Amino acid sequence: SDVYKRQVYYLLYGGFAIIGVVIHPFFFAFHLTDFVIRSQMMKNVIMSVWKPRSSLFFTVIMLVILVYFFTMFGYIVLYKDYKEWCQTMYTCLLYTFDHTIKENGGIGSTLERLNPIQYRSEVNLVRFFFDNLANILLIIIMLNIIAGIIIDTFGLLRENEINKEQDVSGRCFICGLQKEIFNRHASQGNGFQKHVERDHNIWNYIFYISYLRSKQKTDYNGVETHVNRLLQEKDFGWFPLGRSLSMREGP
């Protein structure tokens, strides 16, 4: 649960504080995560990577497979263009993957450049397709797919957060009626504020639930017995959903 996770976090928070004092101040860096805990936007940044983790994982696996194909071709056909970086298949794979991610032009931009004489040879044709296919498939397509998954997830999380904030500020928590309905019904245009403060004040419901929990069940009246039973069943049918006394009255 969220309570358990928060307890674990604060235990780590205190533990790293002690380690930072006793061992090295480097461990105080952990406390910067408090900004993430307190900011919903920062949480969305992390969740945009964590939530689509399955899609990202298989996309990265596909990227590694494609890099391996290009490494095999380069190891067999373009061995000399790799210079000393392709002595073994393992080093060739690491070099190809490393420079596919780092270089703007992909692995082709790091290989030996062709001189004008080679431009008229068959080797140039092989390098032409190798360099451009690596750039298109590995960088333009695969890396942008990974970025697109993260960006789309972040946009969805941000949209849900905006909708949640609008729902909290523009809808009564008790009856679920929208803000505009009460403002149109009121004479001065502030009907919603009066409604949430007078008719459906959320704290009055919290106090009532607390009152029921502190009262002996043998002292309940009929209404209290009914409401307590619904609370035990997690049934909030006793809430005036879609209804309000102020809507029955005149403006």
PDB file of C-alpha atoms in Angstrom:
ATOM      1  CA  SER A   1       0.000   0.000   0.000  1.00  0.00           C
ATOM      2  CA  ASP A   2       0.965   3.673  -0.235  1.00  0.00           C
ATOM      3  CA  VAL A   3       1.301   3.900   3.553  1.00  0.00           C
ATOM      4  CA  TYR A   4       3.760   0.993   3.609  1.00  0.00           C
ATOM      5  CA  LYS A   5       5.797   2.474   0.744  1.00  0.00           C
ATOM      6  CA  ARG A   6       5.956   5.831   2.505  1.00  0.00           C
ATOM      7  CA  GLN A   7       7.126   4.170   5.722  1.00  0.00           C
ATOM      8  CA  VAL A   8       9.873   2.336   3.851  1.00  0.00           C
ATOM      9  CA  TYR A   9      10.905   5.578   2.149  1.00  0.00           C
ATOM     10  CA  TYR A  10      11.241   7.498   5.416  1.00  0.00           C
ATOM     11  CA  LEU A  11      13.209   4.611   6.958  1.00  0.00           C
ATOM     12  CA  LEU A  12      15.624   4.871   4.014  1.00  0.00           C
ATOM     13  CA  TYR A  13      15.554   8.659   4.397  1.00  0.00           C
ATOM     14  CA  GLY A  14      16.710   8.411   7.998  1.00  0.00           C
ATOM     15  CA  GLY A  15      19.167   5.593   7.236  1.00  0.00           C
ATOM     16  CA  PHE A  16      20.951   7.555   4.513  1.00  0.00           C
ATOM     17  CA  ALA A  17      21.104  10.571   6.834  1.00  0.00           C
ATOM     18  CA  ILE A  18      22.942   8.486   9.424  1.00  0.00           C
ATOM     19  CA  ILE A  19      25.235   6.940   6.795  1.00  0.00           C
ATOM     20  CA  GLY A  20      25.975  10.414   5.422  1.00  0.00           C
ATOM     21  CA  VAL A  21      27.091  11.618   8.859  1.00  0.00           C
ATOM     22  CA  VAL A  22      29.101   8.514   9.750  1.00  0.00           C
ATOM     23  CA  ILE A  23      30.633   7.437   6.416  1.00  0.00           C
ATOM     24  CA  HIS A  24      30.543  10.116   3.696  1.00  0.00           C
ATOM     25  CA  PRO A  25      28.405  13.186   2.795  1.00  0.00           C
ATOM     26  CA  PHE A  26      27.819  11.639  -0.638  1.00  0.00           C
ATOM     27  CA  PHE A  27      24.877   9.687   0.815  1.00  0.00           C
ATOM     28  CA  PHE A  28      23.051  12.937   1.579  1.00  0.00           C
ATOM     29  CA  ALA A  29      22.280  13.060  -2.148  1.00  0.00           C
ATOM     30  CA  PHE A  30      19.466  10.570  -1.492  1.00  0.00           C
ATOM     31  CA  HIS A  31      17.493  13.316   0.226  1.00  0.00           C
ATOM     32  CA  LEU A  32      17.083  15.111  -3.089  1.00  0.00           C
ATOM     33  CA  THR A  33      14.457  12.474  -3.885  1.00  0.00           C
ATOM     34  CA  ASP A  34      12.181  14.389  -1.524  1.00  0.00           C
ATOM     35  CA  PHE A  35      11.505  16.773  -4.412  1.00  0.00           C
ATOM     36  CA  VAL A  36      10.171  13.820  -6.416  1.00  0.00           C
ATOM     37  CA  ILE A  37       7.959  12.662  -3.551  1.00  0.00           C
ATOM     38  CA  ARG A  38       6.417  16.101  -3.136  1.00  0.00           C
ATOM     39  CA  SER A  39       5.974  16.944  -6.832  1.00  0.00           C
ATOM     40  CA  GLN A  40       3.291  15.153  -8.824  1.00  0.00           C
ATOM     41  CA  MET A  41       4.879  16.343 -12.064  1.00  0.00           C
ATOM     42  CA  MET A  42       8.192  14.680 -11.155  1.00  0.00           C
ATOM     43  CA  LYS A  43       6.322  11.518 -10.231  1.00  0.00           C
ATOM     44  CA  ASN A  44       4.755  11.556 -13.682  1.00  0.00           C
ATOM     45  CA  VAL A  45       8.218  11.790 -15.249  1.00  0.00           C
ATOM     46  CA  ILE A  46       9.275   8.618 -13.432  1.00  0.00           C
ATOM     47  CA  MET A  47       5.960   6.871 -14.100  1.00  0.00           C
ATOM     48  CA  SER A  48       6.240   7.686 -17.814  1.00  0.00           C
ATOM     49  CA  VAL A  49       9.206   5.297 -17.872  1.00  0.00           C
ATOM     50  CA  TRP A  50       7.987   2.787 -15.268  1.00  0.00           C
ATOM     51  CA  LYS A  51       4.400   2.370 -16.436  1.00  0.00           C
ATOM     52  CA  PRO A  52       5.201   1.276 -20.043  1.00  0.00           C
ATOM     53  CA  ARG A  53       8.187  -0.799 -18.823  1.00  0.00           C
ATOM     54  CA  SER A  54       6.987  -3.888 -20.677  1.00  0.00           C
ATOM     55  CA  SER A  55       6.734  -2.072 -24.011  1.00  0.00           C
ATOM     56  CA  LEU A  56      10.080  -0.352 -23.438  1.00  0.00           C
ATOM     57  CA  PHE A  57      11.747  -3.639 -22.520  1.00  0.00           C
ATOM     58  CA  PHE A  58      10.695  -5.433 -25.695  1.00  0.00           C
ATOM     59  CA  THR A  59      11.515  -2.384 -27.815  1.00  0.00           C
ATOM     60  CA  VAL A  60      15.036  -2.292 -26.365  1.00  0.00           C
ATOM     61  CA  ILE A  61      15.373  -6.047 -27.011  1.00  0.00           C
ATOM     62  CA  MET A  62      14.390  -5.396 -30.635  1.00  0.00           C
ATOM     63  CA  LEU A  63      16.979  -2.609 -30.809  1.00  0.00           C
ATOM     64  CA  VAL A  64      19.701  -4.924 -29.463  1.00  0.00           C
ATOM     65  CA  ILE A  65      18.769  -7.593 -32.029  1.00  0.00           C
ATOM     66  CA  LEU A  66      19.041  -5.101 -34.885  1.00  0.00           C
ATOM     67  CA  VAL A  67      22.357  -3.815 -33.535  1.00  0.00           C
ATOM     68  CA  TYR A  68      23.587  -7.410 -33.435  1.00  0.00           C
ATOM     69  CA  PHE A  69      22.633  -7.916 -37.085  1.00  0.00           C
ATOM     70  CA  PHE A  70      24.568  -4.817 -38.132  1.00  0.00           C
ATOM     71  CA  THR A  71      27.493  -5.891 -35.942  1.00  0.00           C
ATOM     72  CA  MET A  72      27.640  -9.298 -37.607  1.00  0.00           C
ATOM     73  CA  PHE A  73      27.625  -7.708 -41.051  1.00  0.00           C
ATOM     74  CA  GLY A  74      30.276  -5.182 -40.049  1.00  0.00           C
ATOM     75  CA  TYR A  75      32.443  -7.857 -38.430  1.00  0.00           C
ATOM     76  CA  ILE A  76      32.382 -10.021 -41.551  1.00  0.00           C
ATOM     77  CA  VAL A  77      32.294  -7.497 -44.430  1.00  0.00           C
ATOM     78  CA  LEU A  78      33.535  -4.160 -43.008  1.00  0.00           C
ATOM     79  CA  TYR A  79      36.185  -5.499 -40.672  1.00  0.00           C
ATOM     80  CA  LYS A  80      38.868  -3.049 -41.893  1.00  0.00           C
ATOM     81  CA  ASP A  81      36.600  -0.005 -41.538  1.00  0.00           C
ATOM     82  CA  TYR A  82      36.205  -0.720 -37.829  1.00  0.00           C
ATOM     83  CA  LYS A  83      40.006  -0.529 -37.451  1.00  0.00           C
ATOM     84  CA  GLU A  84      41.122  -1.968 -34.109  1.00  0.00           C
ATOM     85  CA  TRP A  85      37.602  -1.904 -32.618  1.00  0.00           C
ATOM     86  CA  CYS A  86      36.470  -5.169 -34.168  1.00  0.00           C
ATOM     87  CA  GLN A  87      39.116  -7.624 -32.992  1.00  0.00           C
ATOM     88  CA  THR A  88      36.463  -9.841 -31.424  1.00  0.00           C
ATOM     89  CA  MET A  89      32.716 -10.124 -31.897  1.00  0.00           C
ATOM     90  CA  TYR A  90      32.173  -8.988 -28.312  1.00  0.00           C
ATOM     91  CA  THR A  91      34.157  -5.740 -28.660  1.00  0.00           C
ATOM     92  CA  CYS A  92      32.615  -5.150 -32.082  1.00  0.00           C
ATOM     93  CA  LEU A  93      29.104  -5.453 -30.613  1.00  0.00           C
ATOM     94  CA  LEU A  94      29.896  -3.101 -27.713  1.00  0.00           C
ATOM     95  CA  TYR A  95      31.458  -0.553 -30.062  1.00  0.00           C
ATOM     96  CA  THR A  96      28.509  -0.669 -32.482  1.00  0.00           C
ATOM     97  CA  PHE A  97      25.904  -0.365 -29.741  1.00  0.00           C
ATOM     98  CA  ASP A  98      27.820   2.397 -27.938  1.00  0.00           C
ATOM     99  CA  HIS A  99      28.234   4.591 -31.001  1.00  0.00           C
ATOM    100  CA  THR A 100      24.729   3.881 -32.280  1.00  0.00           C
ATOM    101  CA  ILE A 101      23.398   5.615 -29.159  1.00  0.00           C
ATOM    102  CA  LYS A 102      26.014   8.377 -28.937  1.00  0.00           C
ATOM    103  CA  GLU A 103      26.699   9.482 -32.499  1.00  0.00           C
ATOM    104  CA  ASN A 104      24.289  11.649 -34.480  1.00  0.00           C
ATOM    105  CA  GLY A 105      24.913   9.697 -37.650  1.00  0.00           C
ATOM    106  CA  GLY A 106      25.025   6.283 -36.041  1.00  0.00           C
ATOM    107  CA  ILE A 107      27.794   3.756 -36.380  1.00  0.00           C
ATOM    108  CA  GLY A 108      28.555   4.849 -39.942  1.00  0.00           C
ATOM    109  CA  SER A 109      29.884   8.215 -38.781  1.00  0.00           C
ATOM    110  CA  THR A 110      32.596   6.530 -36.683  1.00  0.00           C
ATOM    111  CA  LEU A 111      33.950   4.141 -39.327  1.00  0.00           C
ATOM    112  CA  GLU A 112      36.849   4.926 -41.623  1.00  0.00           C
ATOM    113  CA  ARG A 113      35.937   7.584 -44.161  1.00  0.00           C
ATOM    114  CA  LEU A 114      36.168   6.646 -47.832  1.00  0.00           C
ATOM    115  CA  ASN A 115      38.544   8.487 -50.158  1.00  0.00           C
ATOM    116  CA  PRO A 116      37.461   9.701 -53.631  1.00  0.00           C
ATOM    117  CA  ILE A 117      38.806   6.553 -55.308  1.00  0.00           C
ATOM    118  CA  GLN A 118      36.704   4.327 -53.081  1.00  0.00           C
ATOM    119  CA  TYR A 119      33.577   6.299 -53.961  1.00  0.00           C
ATOM    120  CA  ARG A 120      33.664   4.603 -57.384  1.00  0.00           C
ATOM    121  CA  SER A 121      34.155   1.089 -56.014  1.00  0.00           C
ATOM    122  CA  GLU A 122      31.717  -1.581 -54.903  1.00  0.00           C
ATOM    123  CA  VAL A 123      32.851  -1.110 -51.308  1.00  0.00           C
ATOM    124  CA  ASN A 124      31.298   2.332 -51.312  1.00  0.00           C
ATOM    125  CA  LEU A 125      27.925   0.847 -52.286  1.00  0.00           C
ATOM    126  CA  VAL A 126      28.088  -1.546 -49.347  1.00  0.00           C
ATOM    127  CA  ARG A 127      29.039   1.263 -46.978  1.00  0.00           C
ATOM    128  CA  PHE A 128      26.303   3.466 -48.402  1.00  0.00           C
ATOM    129  CA  PHE A 129      23.564   0.973 -47.534  1.00  0.00           C
ATOM    130  CA  PHE A 130      25.187  -0.058 -44.263  1.00  0.00           C
ATOM    131  CA  ASP A 131      25.568   3.504 -42.962  1.00  0.00           C
ATOM    132  CA  ASN A 132      22.152   4.729 -44.022  1.00  0.00           C
ATOM    133  CA  LEU A 133      20.193   1.630 -43.013  1.00  0.00           C
ATOM    134  CA  ALA A 134      21.853   1.698 -39.597  1.00  0.00           C
ATOM    135  CA  ASN A 135      20.982   5.357 -39.224  1.00  0.00           C
ATOM    136  CA  ILE A 136      17.371   4.923 -40.352  1.00  0.00           C
ATOM    137  CA  LEU A 137      16.519   1.682 -38.533  1.00  0.00           C
ATOM    138  CA  LEU A 138      18.470   2.120 -35.307  1.00  0.00           C
ATOM    139  CA  ILE A 139      18.299   5.862 -34.693  1.00  0.00           C
ATOM    140  CA  ILE A 140      15.440   7.405 -36.648  1.00  0.00           C
ATOM    141  CA  ILE A 141      12.994   4.541 -36.052  1.00  0.00           C
ATOM    142  CA  MET A 142      13.936   2.502 -32.967  1.00  0.00           C
ATOM    143  CA  LEU A 143      15.232   5.274 -30.703  1.00  0.00           C
ATOM    144  CA  ASN A 144      12.309   7.503 -31.642  1.00  0.00           C
ATOM    145  CA  ILE A 145       9.879   4.668 -30.869  1.00  0.00           C
ATOM    146  CA  ILE A 146      11.379   4.454 -27.367  1.00  0.00           C
ATOM    147  CA  ALA A 147      11.145   8.226 -26.954  1.00  0.00           C
ATOM    148  CA  GLY A 148       7.597   8.204 -28.337  1.00  0.00           C
ATOM    149  CA  ILE A 149       6.427   5.582 -25.823  1.00  0.00           C
ATOM    150  CA  ILE A 150       7.790   7.656 -22.942  1.00  0.00           C
ATOM    151  CA  ILE A 151       6.416  10.952 -24.263  1.00  0.00           C
ATOM    152  CA  ASP A 152       2.946   9.504 -24.965  1.00  0.00           C
ATOM    153  CA  THR A 153       2.768   8.001 -21.480  1.00  0.00           C
ATOM    154  CA  PHE A 154       3.852  11.271 -19.890  1.00  0.00           C
ATOM    155  CA  GLY A 155       1.231  13.166 -21.894  1.00  0.00           C
ATOM    156  CA  LEU A 156      -1.465  10.712 -20.795  1.00  0.00           C
ATOM    157  CA  LEU A 157      -0.434  10.999 -17.128  1.00  0.00           C
ATOM    158  CA  ARG A 158      -0.403  14.788 -17.345  1.00  0.00           C
ATOM    159  CA  GLU A 159      -3.837  14.811 -18.994  1.00  0.00           C
ATOM    160  CA  ASN A 160      -5.222  12.551 -16.259  1.00  0.00           C
ATOM    161  CA  GLU A 161      -3.745  14.848 -13.608  1.00  0.00           C
ATOM    162  CA  ILE A 162      -5.313  17.921 -15.216  1.00  0.00           C
ATOM    163  CA  ASN A 163      -8.695  16.148 -15.444  1.00  0.00           C
ATOM    164  CA  LYS A 164      -8.409  15.136 -11.800  1.00  0.00           C
ATOM    165  CA  GLU A 165      -7.669  18.715 -10.717  1.00  0.00           C
ATOM    166  CA  GLN A 166     -10.579  20.021 -12.781  1.00  0.00           C
ATOM    167  CA  ASP A 167     -12.855  17.377 -11.287  1.00  0.00           C
ATOM    168  CA  VAL A 168     -11.816  18.316  -7.731  1.00  0.00           C
ATOM    169  CA  SER A 169     -12.259  22.056  -8.258  1.00  0.00           C
ATOM    170  CA  GLY A 170     -15.305  21.937 -10.558  1.00  0.00           C
ATOM    171  CA  ARG A 171     -17.455  19.164  -9.118  1.00  0.00           C
ATOM    172  CA  CYS A 172     -19.031  18.550  -5.717  1.00  0.00           C
ATOM    173  CA  PHE A 173     -17.356  15.602  -4.019  1.00  0.00           C
ATOM    174  CA  ILE A 174     -20.587  14.517  -2.308  1.00  0.00           C
ATOM    175  CA  CYS A 175     -23.309  14.793  -4.938  1.00  0.00           C
ATOM    176  CA  GLY A 176     -21.121  14.873  -8.052  1.00  0.00           C
ATOM    177  CA  LEU A 177     -22.933  17.830  -9.644  1.00  0.00           C
ATOM    178  CA  GLN A 178     -20.837  20.227 -11.663  1.00  0.00           C
ATOM    179  CA  LYS A 179     -19.924  23.740 -10.576  1.00  0.00           C
ATOM    180  CA  GLU A 180     -21.741  25.421 -13.467  1.00  0.00           C
ATOM    181  CA  ILE A 181     -25.095  23.974 -12.396  1.00  0.00           C
ATOM    182  CA  PHE A 182     -25.004  25.685  -8.995  1.00  0.00           C
ATOM    183  CA  ASN A 183     -23.636  28.964 -10.395  1.00  0.00           C
ATOM    184  CA  ARG A 184     -26.450  29.130 -12.949  1.00  0.00           C
ATOM    185  CA  HIS A 185     -29.017  28.395 -10.264  1.00  0.00           C
ATOM    186  CA  ALA A 186     -27.646  31.029  -7.857  1.00  0.00           C
ATOM    187  CA  SER A 187     -28.559  34.715  -8.155  1.00  0.00           C
ATOM    188  CA  GLN A 188     -25.013  36.019  -7.530  1.00  0.00           C
ATOM    189  CA  GLY A 189     -23.070  33.361  -9.429  1.00  0.00           C
ATOM    190  CA  ASN A 190     -21.302  31.872  -6.379  1.00  0.00           C
ATOM    191  CA  GLY A 191     -23.742  29.059  -5.734  1.00  0.00           C
ATOM    192  CA  PHE A 192     -21.129  26.334  -5.935  1.00  0.00           C
ATOM    193  CA  GLN A 193     -18.996  27.828  -3.167  1.00  0.00           C
ATOM    194  CA  LYS A 194     -22.035  28.152  -0.902  1.00  0.00           C
ATOM    195  CA  HIS A 195     -23.072  24.610  -1.754  1.00  0.00           C
ATOM    196  CA  VAL A 196     -19.753  22.967  -0.791  1.00  0.00           C
ATOM    197  CA  GLU A 197     -19.534  25.066   2.379  1.00  0.00           C
ATOM    198  CA  ARG A 198     -23.151  24.772   3.572  1.00  0.00           C
ATOM    199  CA  ASP A 199     -25.066  21.912   1.935  1.00  0.00           C
ATOM    200  CA  HIS A 200     -22.393  19.335   1.140  1.00  0.00           C
ATOM    201  CA  ASN A 201     -19.437  20.252   3.286  1.00  0.00           C
ATOM    202  CA  ILE A 202     -17.120  17.253   3.067  1.00  0.00           C
ATOM    203  CA  TRP A 203     -15.956  17.729   6.662  1.00  0.00           C
ATOM    204  CA  ASN A 204     -19.511  17.302   7.951  1.00  0.00           C
ATOM    205  CA  TYR A 205     -19.587  13.856   6.352  1.00  0.00           C
ATOM    206  CA  ILE A 206     -16.185  12.980   7.788  1.00  0.00           C
ATOM    207  CA  PHE A 207     -17.314  14.101  11.247  1.00  0.00           C
ATOM    208  CA  TYR A 208     -20.492  12.044  10.889  1.00  0.00           C
ATOM    209  CA  ILE A 209     -18.541   8.901   9.952  1.00  0.00           C
ATOM    210  CA  SER A 210     -16.179   9.504  12.874  1.00  0.00           C
ATOM    211  CA  TYR A 211     -19.193   9.974  15.142  1.00  0.00           C
ATOM    212  CA  LEU A 212     -20.641   6.624  14.065  1.00  0.00           C
ATOM    213  CA  ARG A 213     -17.355   4.840  14.666  1.00  0.00           C
ATOM    214  CA  SER A 214     -16.991   6.270  18.166  1.00  0.00           C
ATOM    215  CA  LYS A 215     -20.600   5.556  19.170  1.00  0.00           C
ATOM    216  CA  GLN A 216     -21.756   2.251  20.618  1.00  0.00           C
ATOM    217  CA  LYS A 217     -23.718   0.254  18.061  1.00  0.00           C
ATOM    218  CA  THR A 218     -26.397  -0.508  20.643  1.00  0.00           C
ATOM    219  CA  ASP A 219     -27.125   3.243  20.826  1.00  0.00           C
ATOM    220  CA  TYR A 220     -27.675   3.636  17.064  1.00  0.00           C
ATOM    221  CA  ASN A 221     -31.041   4.788  15.788  1.00  0.00           C
ATOM    222  CA  GLY A 222     -32.535   3.433  12.579  1.00  0.00           C
ATOM    223  CA  VAL A 223     -30.753   5.815  10.212  1.00  0.00           C
ATOM    224  CA  GLU A 224     -27.389   5.379  11.937  1.00  0.00           C
ATOM    225  CA  THR A 225     -27.734   1.597  11.805  1.00  0.00           C
ATOM    226  CA  HIS A 226     -28.471   1.747   8.073  1.00  0.00           C
ATOM    227  CA  VAL A 227     -25.572   4.106   7.315  1.00  0.00           C
ATOM    228  CA  ASN A 228     -23.137   2.051   9.420  1.00  0.00           C
ATOM    229  CA  ARG A 229     -24.130  -1.113   7.560  1.00  0.00           C
ATOM    230  CA  LEU A 230     -23.490   0.589   4.219  1.00  0.00           C
ATOM    231  CA  LEU A 231     -20.117   1.830   5.461  1.00  0.00           C
ATOM    232  CA  GLN A 232     -19.144  -1.694   6.468  1.00  0.00           C
ATOM    233  CA  GLU A 233     -20.070  -2.869   2.974  1.00  0.00           C
ATOM    234  CA  LYS A 234     -18.168   0.104   1.422  1.00  0.00           C
ATOM    235  CA  ASP A 235     -21.435   1.160  -0.183  1.00  0.00           C
ATOM    236  CA  PHE A 236     -21.817   4.936  -0.469  1.00  0.00           C
ATOM    237  CA  GLY A 237     -25.383   4.778  -1.681  1.00  0.00           C
ATOM    238  CA  TRP A 238     -26.396   6.910   1.294  1.00  0.00           C
ATOM    239  CA  PHE A 239     -24.622   9.860  -0.317  1.00  0.00           C
ATOM    240  CA  PRO A 240     -27.062  12.224  -2.126  1.00  0.00           C
ATOM    241  CA  LEU A 241     -25.626  11.463  -5.552  1.00  0.00           C
ATOM    242  CA  GLY A 242     -26.997  13.849  -8.154  1.00  0.00           C
ATOM    243  CA  ARG A 243     -29.239  15.578  -5.587  1.00  0.00           C
ATOM    244  CA  SER A 244     -29.027  18.765  -3.546  1.00  0.00           C
ATOM    245  CA  LEU A 245     -31.488  20.670  -1.383  1.00  0.00           C
ATOM    246  CA  SER A 246     -30.278  23.976  -2.780  1.00  0.00           C
ATOM    247  CA  MET A 247     -31.345  22.876  -6.270  1.00  0.00           C
ATOM    248  CA  ARG A 248     -34.896  22.421  -5.040  1.00  0.00           C
ATOM    249  CA  GLU A 249     -35.001  25.900  -3.595  1.00  0.00           C
ATOM    250  CA  GLY A 250     -35.380  29.083  -5.569  1.00  0.00           C
ATOM    251  CA  PRO A 251     -32.352  31.227  -6.384  1.00  0.00           C
TER     252      PRO A 251
END
